[in-house]
Amino acid sequence: MIINTLINNHKTQFDKYFFDLLKANLNSSILSKAMIYGSMNGGKRIRPFLVSQAAKIAKAKKSQYLRVSSAIEIIHSYSLIHDDLPSMDNDDFRRGKLSTHKKFDEATAILAGDALHDFSFQILSSRLTHTNPERRIQLINYLAKSLGHLGLVAGQSLDLLYENKRNNIKKIINMYKLKTGSLFEFSFSSPFILTNHPKEIIKFYQRYGLLFGLIFQIIDDLIDESKSFKLIGKTPGKDKKQGKNTLINLLGKNNAIKFCHEEVSAFIMNNNYFFKKYKILNDLLIYCLNRTK
Ligand code: IPE
Ligand code: IPE
Ligand code: MG
Ligand code: MG
Ligand code: MG
């Protein structure tokens, strides 16, 4: 089955599980409504899909990995609500609808993001995620590191600091790995933590996830430049307007794409053992390189 079909099928199943989880835990307050609005509004659910694919390889239990992918999607939703705020990327639209601060108000959007962040750790720390507390602490510790001053938030901070400044490739790649790569790294490797795989195996899937995230962000920048609001559900051309320092405006479109292909080829060549064993690893990277929304 082609990856796009797998992604769409997975999204239908995941959205149902995810909505049930939110409904079971949240209430009818404005804050809860904003949390649901910011997380149930039509994302691709690509990170949960990657968790499900890694879980197949790791042989992780569905009842466990669905909680991990929900925790990840909750974090992703918080990061987008905050990313769209006027003091950050100032985006009025997300996934074809008003962004959370436009639908509600700015303070509610900030708080909904905060509360989603906390809710994610509530999900992970529950016994339902894993009966062994060591596994749960390992996941919580790793997610916390992936998100904070050494992860996603550090990347978001650099993204803003780099606006309207000339920068070199190394710095931009580092910023991409932090703001986007960290959560992809966690997504792809978490099923191997759930199933207590050896360190070297976890390390490989971390590196795989990080590369996937890097390519995902470069292609996101490309999509920002070249696609319509109807297709992407967010304001196109926003990066240029905002003075974002992207790899595309540094290298040009063709060289940025070439860079992605070279990174992927080198990674596959250096990790042939895994790519020979699991064809899906190759297919997912090809999907990532070729995606258009
Ligand atoms: C957008 O992520 C933000 C980036 C890290 C590039 P997605 O493209 O996964 O957004 P949704 O969840 O599908 O809307
Ligand atoms: C978002 O990157 C990265 C995170 C939210 C961590 P972008 O700012 O490029 O994402 P979009 O384009 O607004 O979705
Ligand atoms: Mg941003
Ligand atoms: Mg943005
Ligand atoms: Mg973008």
Coordinates of N, CA and C and ligand atoms in Angstrom, one line a residue, residues 76 79-80 83-84 89 91 94 152 156 159 178-180 217 220-221 224 234 239 244, ligand 2:
H76 N 2.8 18.3 20.1 CA 2.8 19.0 18.8 C 1.8 20.1 18.7
S79 N 2.7 23.0 20.6 CA 3.8 23.8 20.0 C 3.3 24.6 18.8
L80 N 2.3 24.1 18.1 CA 1.7 24.9 17.0 C 0.8 26.1 17.5
D83 N 3.4 28.5 18.4 CA 4.1 29.0 17.2 C 3.3 30.0 16.4
D84 N 2.0 29.9 16.5 CA 1.1 30.8 15.7 C 0.9 32.2 16.4
D89 N 5.1 33.4 15.3 CA 5.0 33.6 13.8 C 3.8 34.4 13.3
D91 N 0.5 33.9 13.0 CA -0.3 33.2 11.9 C -1.8 33.2 12.3
R94 N -4.5 28.0 10.8 CA -3.8 26.7 11.0 C -4.8 25.6 10.6
L152 N 13.0 21.3 21.4 CA 12.1 22.1 20.6 C 12.1 23.5 21.0
Q156 N 12.9 26.8 18.7 CA 11.9 27.9 18.4 C 12.6 29.2 18.8
D159 N 14.9 30.1 16.0 CA 14.2 30.5 14.8 C 13.8 32.0 14.9
L178 N 16.6 21.0 16.2 CA 16.1 21.3 17.6 C 14.6 21.5 17.5
K179 N 14.1 22.4 16.6 CA 12.7 22.8 16.7 C 11.8 21.7 16.2
T180 N 12.3 20.9 15.2 CA 11.4 19.9 14.6 C 12.0 18.5 14.8
Q217 N 11.2 19.4 8.0 CA 11.2 20.9 8.1 C 11.6 21.6 6.8
D220 N 8.8 21.5 4.6 CA 7.8 22.4 5.1 C 8.1 23.8 4.6
D221 N 9.3 24.2 4.7 CA 9.7 25.5 4.2 C 9.4 25.7 2.7
D224 N 5.7 26.0 2.2 CA 5.4 27.4 2.6 C 5.5 28.4 1.4
K234 N -2.5 26.8 5.9 CA -1.9 27.9 6.6 C -1.5 29.0 5.6
D239 N 6.9 32.6 5.6 CA 8.3 32.6 6.0 C 9.1 33.8 5.5
K244 N 12.0 34.8 7.9 CA 12.6 33.6 8.4 C 13.9 33.2 7.7
Ligands
IPE2 C1 7.2 25.0 13.5 O1 7.9 25.4 12.4 C2 8.1 24.2 14.4 C3 7.4 24.0 15.7 C4 6.1 24.3 15.9 C5 8.1 23.4 16.8 P1 7.1 26.4 11.4 O2 6.9 27.7 12.0 O3 7.7 26.3 10.1 O4 5.7 25.6 11.3 P2 4.4 26.1 10.5 O5 4.9 26.4 9.1 O6 3.9 27.4 11.2 O7 3.5 25.0 10.5

